Amino acid sequence: MTGTVNTDDTAGMSPLVARLAQAGQRLRQADRARPWVLDTAVVVAILLLFCLPDLLGGDDHDRHDIALKFTRPPVAGMLALQAGLVLPLLWRRRKPSMAFAVIAAVFLLQWSLGVALRADVAWLVALYSLTLHGELRRLPWACAAMAGGLALVAVGVSSVVSVWDALFFLFSTAIAAVAVGLAVRIRRAQLAGLRERAARLEIERDQRSRLATATERTRVAREMHDIVGHNLAVMVTLADAGTYASDIAPDRSKEALRLIGDTGRQALGELRRMLGVLREEADAPAFRPQPGISDIDALCNRIRAAGPDIAYRTGGDVEALDSGVQLTVYRIVQEALTNSLKHAGADTRIRLAVTKEGTRLRIRVQDTGPPGGPARAGSPHEEGHGLVGMRERAALYGGSVLAGPGPGAGWTVQATLDLAPLPAAEGGTP
């Protein structure tokens, strides 16, 4: 499917809402870059909207003060009180608890002096900031201090407004400040959780991709080892035999060269087939079935051509096994025979048995070792990719591989596969 994907967060919104969302996003980005700008803007706004009218005074304000019997302090005192109420808002996000405490102290001092200022709104801003940015365990104490201060205000205006009416209005304003702070805090926490989850999912996706790549590389390496290792071992043995027979029996030397060519062509065909599947842009390769138990006879014939005497037998209905099990059996037998040819030489005798007993499939490859060789207590076959690969293949079917010396100078490889079907997940589809 072709086309482009619209990743704009404002897709589907109305033009006005989209513009507001974009403006809010730009504001947040600017605030993250220079947080002091927004704090200063809040202080300047409160100074202009609430402090400046008190400084300029006016008839309405004077009559209001007289009615409420509040005193008007001198300009210097008013400036000091306003500064104490507003300037702490400069650190309302960095140290919200300290800003709230300083403003609360100035507020109580101001009302104890019988002074009413419009700048008292700064305490509500400090409460909102504490709710949004501060530690929530300190919020109950801040609310208690706010309730006490507002009760003091309600008593101070009781000559004009009912105490209960004043408390209702003042407490509603404080609750609104706390509610807005909590709503914004919860929303930010949700967005942070979503961003963290998205980042975690992206990391998990990359990890799954890397694991899949590593698994595929391991599978390809195992197949390459089985194909290249086996065929090269046969070709080397045949080449040695041909060199030895060139002076004694030229016909046998020609036969060895022909077998080398056939083995090499077979290896190239298998490599082309496997690598052709891996190339995404290559022409479709000529596929053929993966080797199975029926191909073990041909495998044994190729090994016999290199010199070893192989006796192969089967037991049970092994031809009816599924293709995955048959491929596993073939690769284990191939690796075991290749190791016998490599380490025991061309004059060894090999006994190969593949038997099915109920839900168990057993593979046994036993060689007699080199003629006249001493009995070996250790492993002549280094535990490299071959034995590891056999064990990994057997583990796919809940099986195991045992390899060890005996009898005599020989070596024995025994593999067991579990053919029992996996139990269905509880409550799932079998």
XYZ file of C-alpha atoms in Angstrom:
430
model
C 0.000 0.000 0.000
C 1.381 3.353 -0.971
C 0.714 6.822 0.339
C 1.820 9.095 3.118
C 0.768 8.985 6.729
C -0.307 12.192 8.405
C 1.507 12.398 11.707
C 0.287 15.881 12.622
C -1.356 15.837 16.038
C -3.845 18.476 14.864
C -5.261 16.338 12.062
C -9.051 16.158 12.186
C -9.437 19.281 14.334
C -11.320 22.391 13.365
C -9.100 25.262 12.142
C -9.591 27.302 15.309
C -8.868 24.384 17.649
C -5.896 23.395 15.507
C -4.437 26.887 15.700
C -4.951 26.995 19.463
C -3.312 23.585 19.852
C -0.352 24.654 17.748
C -0.025 27.873 19.726
C -0.107 25.922 22.980
C 2.531 23.537 21.697
C 4.804 26.415 20.679
C 4.258 28.031 24.071
C 5.239 24.819 25.857
C 8.358 24.491 23.747
C 9.329 28.086 24.465
C 8.654 27.564 28.174
C 10.919 24.500 28.262
C 13.661 26.507 26.580
C 13.284 29.623 28.822
C 11.126 28.892 31.885
C 11.945 32.225 33.511
C 10.032 34.086 30.771
C 6.625 32.653 31.781
C 7.274 33.174 35.503
C 8.205 36.784 34.868
C 5.154 37.264 32.645
C 2.859 35.999 35.436
C 4.401 38.443 37.916
C 4.157 41.356 35.476
C 0.501 40.526 34.704
C -0.445 40.505 38.392
C 1.432 43.774 38.948
C -0.426 45.475 36.111
C -3.896 44.021 36.791
C -3.993 43.983 40.601
C -1.170 46.036 42.070
C -1.285 49.121 39.868
C -4.994 49.937 40.624
C -4.245 49.910 44.373
C -1.285 52.246 43.862
C -3.247 54.679 41.707
C -6.212 54.717 44.055
C -9.591 56.273 43.072
C -12.955 57.402 44.444
C -14.523 54.001 44.110
C -11.659 52.383 45.876
C -11.674 54.999 48.622
C -15.388 54.597 49.248
C -14.974 50.843 49.296
C -12.189 51.065 51.846
C -14.257 53.364 54.022
C -17.231 51.048 53.849
C -15.178 48.085 54.865
C -13.257 50.134 57.438
C -9.875 49.117 56.027
C -6.833 51.291 56.320
C -4.807 52.503 53.387
C -1.075 52.185 54.131
C 1.499 54.634 52.796
C 2.849 54.019 49.316
C 6.098 52.549 50.629
C 4.227 50.119 52.888
C 1.851 49.189 50.084
C 4.786 48.567 47.731
C 6.461 46.390 50.363
C 3.308 44.317 50.900
C 2.679 43.962 47.168
C 6.284 42.904 46.584
C 5.987 40.311 49.354
C 2.821 38.944 47.757
C 3.875 38.939 44.100
C 7.642 38.528 43.804
C 7.752 35.015 45.385
C 5.803 33.847 42.331
C 9.082 34.069 40.417
C 10.079 30.707 41.968
C 6.563 29.246 42.140
C 7.584 26.295 39.927
C 11.081 25.677 41.218
C 10.196 25.965 44.934
C 6.388 26.049 45.155
C 6.222 25.270 48.878
C 8.568 28.121 49.778
C 6.714 30.568 47.532
C 3.380 29.573 49.095
C 4.747 29.919 52.645
C 6.231 33.384 52.004
C 3.030 34.682 50.380
C 0.931 33.181 53.197
C 3.068 34.961 55.802
C 2.769 38.309 53.987
C -0.991 37.760 53.552
C -1.521 37.161 57.275
C 0.629 40.185 58.131
C -1.332 42.355 55.709
C -4.753 41.378 57.105
C -3.570 41.641 60.663
C -2.766 45.277 59.837
C -6.282 45.756 58.476
C -5.127 46.260 54.865
C -6.974 44.837 51.853
C -5.062 44.503 48.566
C -6.052 43.183 45.186
C -2.621 41.497 45.020
C -3.979 38.876 47.452
C -4.861 36.904 44.319
C -1.184 35.902 44.272
C -1.922 33.481 47.138
C -4.405 31.603 44.931
C -1.800 31.457 42.171
C 0.696 30.080 44.698
C -1.839 27.437 45.823
C -2.404 26.413 42.194
C 1.353 26.210 41.610
C 1.879 24.130 44.752
C -0.848 21.714 43.637
C 0.655 21.429 40.163
C 4.387 21.419 40.844
C 4.843 20.681 44.540
C 4.767 17.551 46.691
C 1.195 16.401 47.211
C 1.905 15.396 50.802
C 2.248 19.111 51.590
C -1.034 20.049 49.929
C -3.264 19.313 52.992
C -1.165 21.628 55.143
C -1.325 24.327 52.473
C -5.107 23.948 52.236
C -5.404 24.198 56.016
C -3.317 27.394 56.023
C -5.427 28.762 53.166
C -8.650 27.951 55.027
C -7.387 29.802 58.112
C -6.383 32.852 56.092
C -9.683 32.952 54.213
C -11.598 32.635 57.471
C -9.701 35.701 58.672
C -10.800 37.563 55.526
C -14.425 36.467 55.989
C -14.434 37.821 59.512
C -12.835 41.064 58.303
C -15.619 41.732 55.775
C -18.440 40.537 58.049
C -19.669 44.129 58.502
C -20.675 44.228 54.836
C -21.088 40.581 53.739
C -22.367 37.601 55.675
C -19.556 35.457 57.022
C -21.065 32.330 55.419
C -21.494 34.033 52.070
C -17.917 35.276 52.217
C -16.635 31.820 53.220
C -18.589 30.198 50.401
C -17.152 32.578 47.794
C -13.596 32.437 49.138
C -13.531 28.665 49.653
C -15.007 28.111 46.191
C -12.202 30.175 44.715
C -9.537 28.219 46.623
C -11.130 24.876 45.701
C -11.190 25.940 42.055
C -7.467 26.727 42.208
C -6.723 23.295 43.716
C -9.036 21.527 41.259
C -7.454 23.171 38.227
C -3.973 22.357 39.530
C -4.896 18.705 40.105
C -6.547 18.427 36.683
C -3.509 19.813 34.904
C -1.188 17.626 37.007
C -3.158 14.466 36.249
C -3.285 15.334 32.573
C 0.457 15.866 32.449
C 1.040 12.588 34.296
C -1.166 10.782 31.779
C 0.663 12.321 28.847
C 4.017 11.466 30.422
C 2.819 7.886 30.945
C 1.693 7.649 27.329
C 4.994 9.023 26.091
C 6.910 6.595 28.314
C 4.760 3.700 27.119
C 5.284 4.716 23.484
C 9.040 4.916 24.047
C 9.017 1.531 25.808
C 7.000 -0.047 22.982
C 9.429 1.394 20.455
C 12.357 -0.056 22.387
C 10.595 -3.433 22.642
C 9.874 -3.336 18.908
C 13.535 -2.686 18.165
C 14.551 -5.456 20.558
C 12.157 -7.903 18.915
C 13.546 -6.925 15.529
C 17.112 -7.469 16.733
C 16.179 -10.810 18.304
C 14.469 -11.909 15.107
C 17.542 -10.870 13.122
C 19.844 -12.746 15.504
C 17.611 -15.827 15.331
C 17.593 -15.739 11.551
C 21.350 -15.306 11.449
C 21.746 -18.291 13.766
C 19.473 -20.389 11.557
C 21.357 -19.403 8.406
C 24.708 -20.046 10.108
C 23.515 -23.484 11.205
C 22.300 -24.349 7.707
C 25.541 -23.055 6.172
C 27.548 -25.152 8.614
C 25.539 -28.256 7.796
C 25.814 -27.764 4.036
C 29.368 -26.492 3.711
C 30.892 -28.507 6.561
C 29.477 -31.830 5.410
C 30.221 -31.447 1.716
C 33.697 -30.068 2.256
C 34.554 -32.951 4.577
C 33.440 -35.441 1.924
C 35.306 -33.575 -0.827
C 38.531 -33.399 1.196
C 38.410 -37.114 1.966
C 37.681 -37.941 -1.673
C 40.520 -35.686 -2.810
C 42.948 -37.415 -0.451
C 41.772 -40.815 -1.640
C 42.069 -39.749 -5.296
C 45.593 -38.493 -4.763
C 46.560 -41.763 -3.115
C 44.927 -43.851 -5.870
C 46.285 -41.829 -8.816
C 49.448 -43.951 -9.020
C 47.926 -47.280 -7.992
C 44.440 -47.307 -9.542
C 43.821 -44.464 -12.018
C 40.223 -45.567 -12.498
C 39.547 -45.113 -8.793
C 41.170 -41.681 -8.991
C 38.832 -40.685 -11.822
C 35.863 -41.958 -9.822
C 36.972 -39.875 -6.835
C 37.216 -36.771 -9.021
C 33.751 -37.405 -10.415
C 32.329 -37.781 -6.890
C 34.074 -34.553 -5.871
C 32.390 -32.750 -8.750
C 28.985 -34.216 -7.899
C 29.369 -33.286 -4.231
C 30.473 -29.770 -5.099
C 27.560 -29.256 -7.477
C 25.135 -30.502 -4.851
C 26.602 -28.120 -2.268
C 26.377 -25.206 -4.703
C 22.769 -26.061 -5.475
C 21.832 -26.109 -1.802
C 23.655 -22.824 -1.187
C 21.976 -21.145 -4.164
C 18.586 -22.294 -2.955
C 19.151 -21.027 0.586
C 20.754 -17.722 -0.407
C 18.147 -17.166 -3.102
C 15.457 -17.147 -0.421
C 17.405 -14.517 1.505
C 17.766 -12.127 -1.437
C 14.696 -9.897 -1.488
C 15.143 -8.564 -5.004
C 16.502 -11.669 -6.684
C 14.582 -13.734 -9.171
C 12.514 -16.487 -7.633
C 14.843 -19.445 -7.024
C 14.027 -22.947 -8.164
C 12.684 -24.396 -4.941
C 12.896 -28.045 -4.028
C 11.827 -29.908 -0.900
C 14.067 -29.837 2.141
C 15.923 -33.111 2.716
C 14.228 -35.733 4.853
C 14.641 -39.268 6.098
C 14.253 -40.656 2.577
C 17.407 -38.746 1.597
C 19.552 -40.407 4.263
C 20.270 -43.327 1.889
C 21.813 -40.934 -0.649
C 23.723 -39.249 2.170
C 25.130 -42.589 3.274
C 26.137 -43.408 -0.311
C 28.117 -40.170 -0.546
C 29.869 -40.965 2.725
C 30.560 -44.539 1.575
C 32.161 -43.147 -1.555
C 34.709 -41.463 0.690
C 35.643 -44.798 2.304
C 33.670 -45.545 5.507
C 31.513 -48.658 5.742
C 27.999 -47.586 6.815
C 25.214 -49.866 7.976
C 21.914 -48.000 8.056
C 18.607 -49.253 9.398
C 15.281 -47.723 10.396
C 12.542 -48.850 12.733
C 8.934 -47.784 12.925
C 6.972 -45.597 10.546
C 9.621 -42.908 10.167
C 8.550 -41.921 6.640
C 5.213 -40.607 7.984
C 6.864 -37.960 10.166
C 6.258 -34.327 9.302
C 8.785 -32.433 7.215
C 10.173 -30.423 10.142
C 11.060 -33.543 12.123
C 12.526 -35.214 9.029
C 14.740 -32.197 8.318
C 15.953 -32.248 11.927
C 16.751 -35.963 11.712
C 18.569 -35.508 8.409
C 20.716 -32.642 9.702
C 21.628 -34.493 12.924
C 22.589 -37.616 10.947
C 24.505 -35.501 8.433
C 26.504 -33.784 11.173
C 27.214 -37.025 13.023
C 28.384 -38.814 9.843
C 30.534 -35.833 8.864
C 32.204 -35.845 12.282
C 32.858 -39.576 12.038
C 34.421 -39.141 8.596
C 36.480 -36.182 9.780
C 37.788 -37.667 13.031
C 37.690 -41.442 12.518
C 38.944 -41.426 8.938
C 37.961 -43.236 5.770
C 38.504 -46.755 7.127
C 36.034 -46.598 9.996
C 32.805 -48.566 10.266
C 29.630 -46.673 11.128
C 26.366 -48.034 12.442
C 23.399 -45.735 11.923
C 19.927 -46.366 13.327
C 16.795 -44.204 13.195
C 13.907 -45.738 15.150
C 10.492 -44.514 16.209
C 9.064 -45.915 19.439
C 5.719 -44.419 20.345
C 6.235 -40.686 20.727
C 10.019 -41.008 20.854
C 12.343 -40.862 17.887
C 15.859 -42.123 18.554
C 18.936 -41.546 16.415
C 22.131 -43.479 17.060
C 25.370 -42.996 15.114
C 28.287 -45.129 16.272
C 31.693 -45.433 14.622
C 34.593 -47.761 15.409
C 37.188 -45.023 15.251
C 40.410 -45.256 13.225
C 41.713 -48.808 12.703
C 43.963 -49.845 15.561
C 43.375 -46.576 17.379
C 43.531 -46.531 21.192
C 40.416 -46.178 23.318
C 39.670 -42.515 23.964
C 38.329 -41.176 27.244
C 37.847 -37.635 26.024
C 36.024 -36.117 23.107
C 37.816 -36.189 19.754
C 35.098 -33.968 18.374
C 35.488 -30.441 19.637
C 32.217 -29.027 20.892
C 31.933 -26.399 18.199
C 29.045 -25.407 15.987
C 28.331 -29.025 14.990
C 27.407 -30.499 18.360
C 25.782 -27.235 19.452
C 23.724 -27.208 16.271
C 22.559 -30.784 16.848
C 21.483 -29.958 20.370
C 19.622 -26.840 19.227
C 17.765 -28.809 16.569
C 16.825 -31.536 19.037
C 15.699 -28.952 21.587
C 13.078 -27.705 19.111
C 11.266 -30.999 19.703
C 11.965 -31.299 23.414
C 14.845 -33.668 22.782
C 18.475 -34.009 23.725
C 21.779 -35.098 22.209
C 24.453 -37.118 23.991
C 27.911 -37.650 22.524
C 30.753 -39.620 24.016
C 33.500 -42.170 23.437
C 32.916 -45.875 22.969
C 33.081 -48.608 22.311
C 36.833 -48.970 21.981
C 38.357 -46.173 19.963
C 34.994 -45.241 18.492
C 32.535 -42.468 19.148
C 28.762 -42.551 19.685
C 26.141 -39.878 19.143
C 22.638 -40.479 20.506
C 19.743 -38.103 19.907
C 16.195 -38.378 21.220
C 13.248 -36.328 19.928
C 9.873 -36.021 21.634
C 7.092 -36.299 19.041
C 4.207 -35.837 21.484
C 1.987 -32.879 20.485
C 2.165 -29.842 22.724
C -0.812 -29.548 25.107
C -3.315 -26.848 24.190
C -3.250 -23.716 26.351
C -5.817 -23.797 29.104
C -8.991 -22.177 27.938
C -7.616 -21.755 24.420
C -8.123 -23.422 21.114
C -6.457 -26.853 20.876
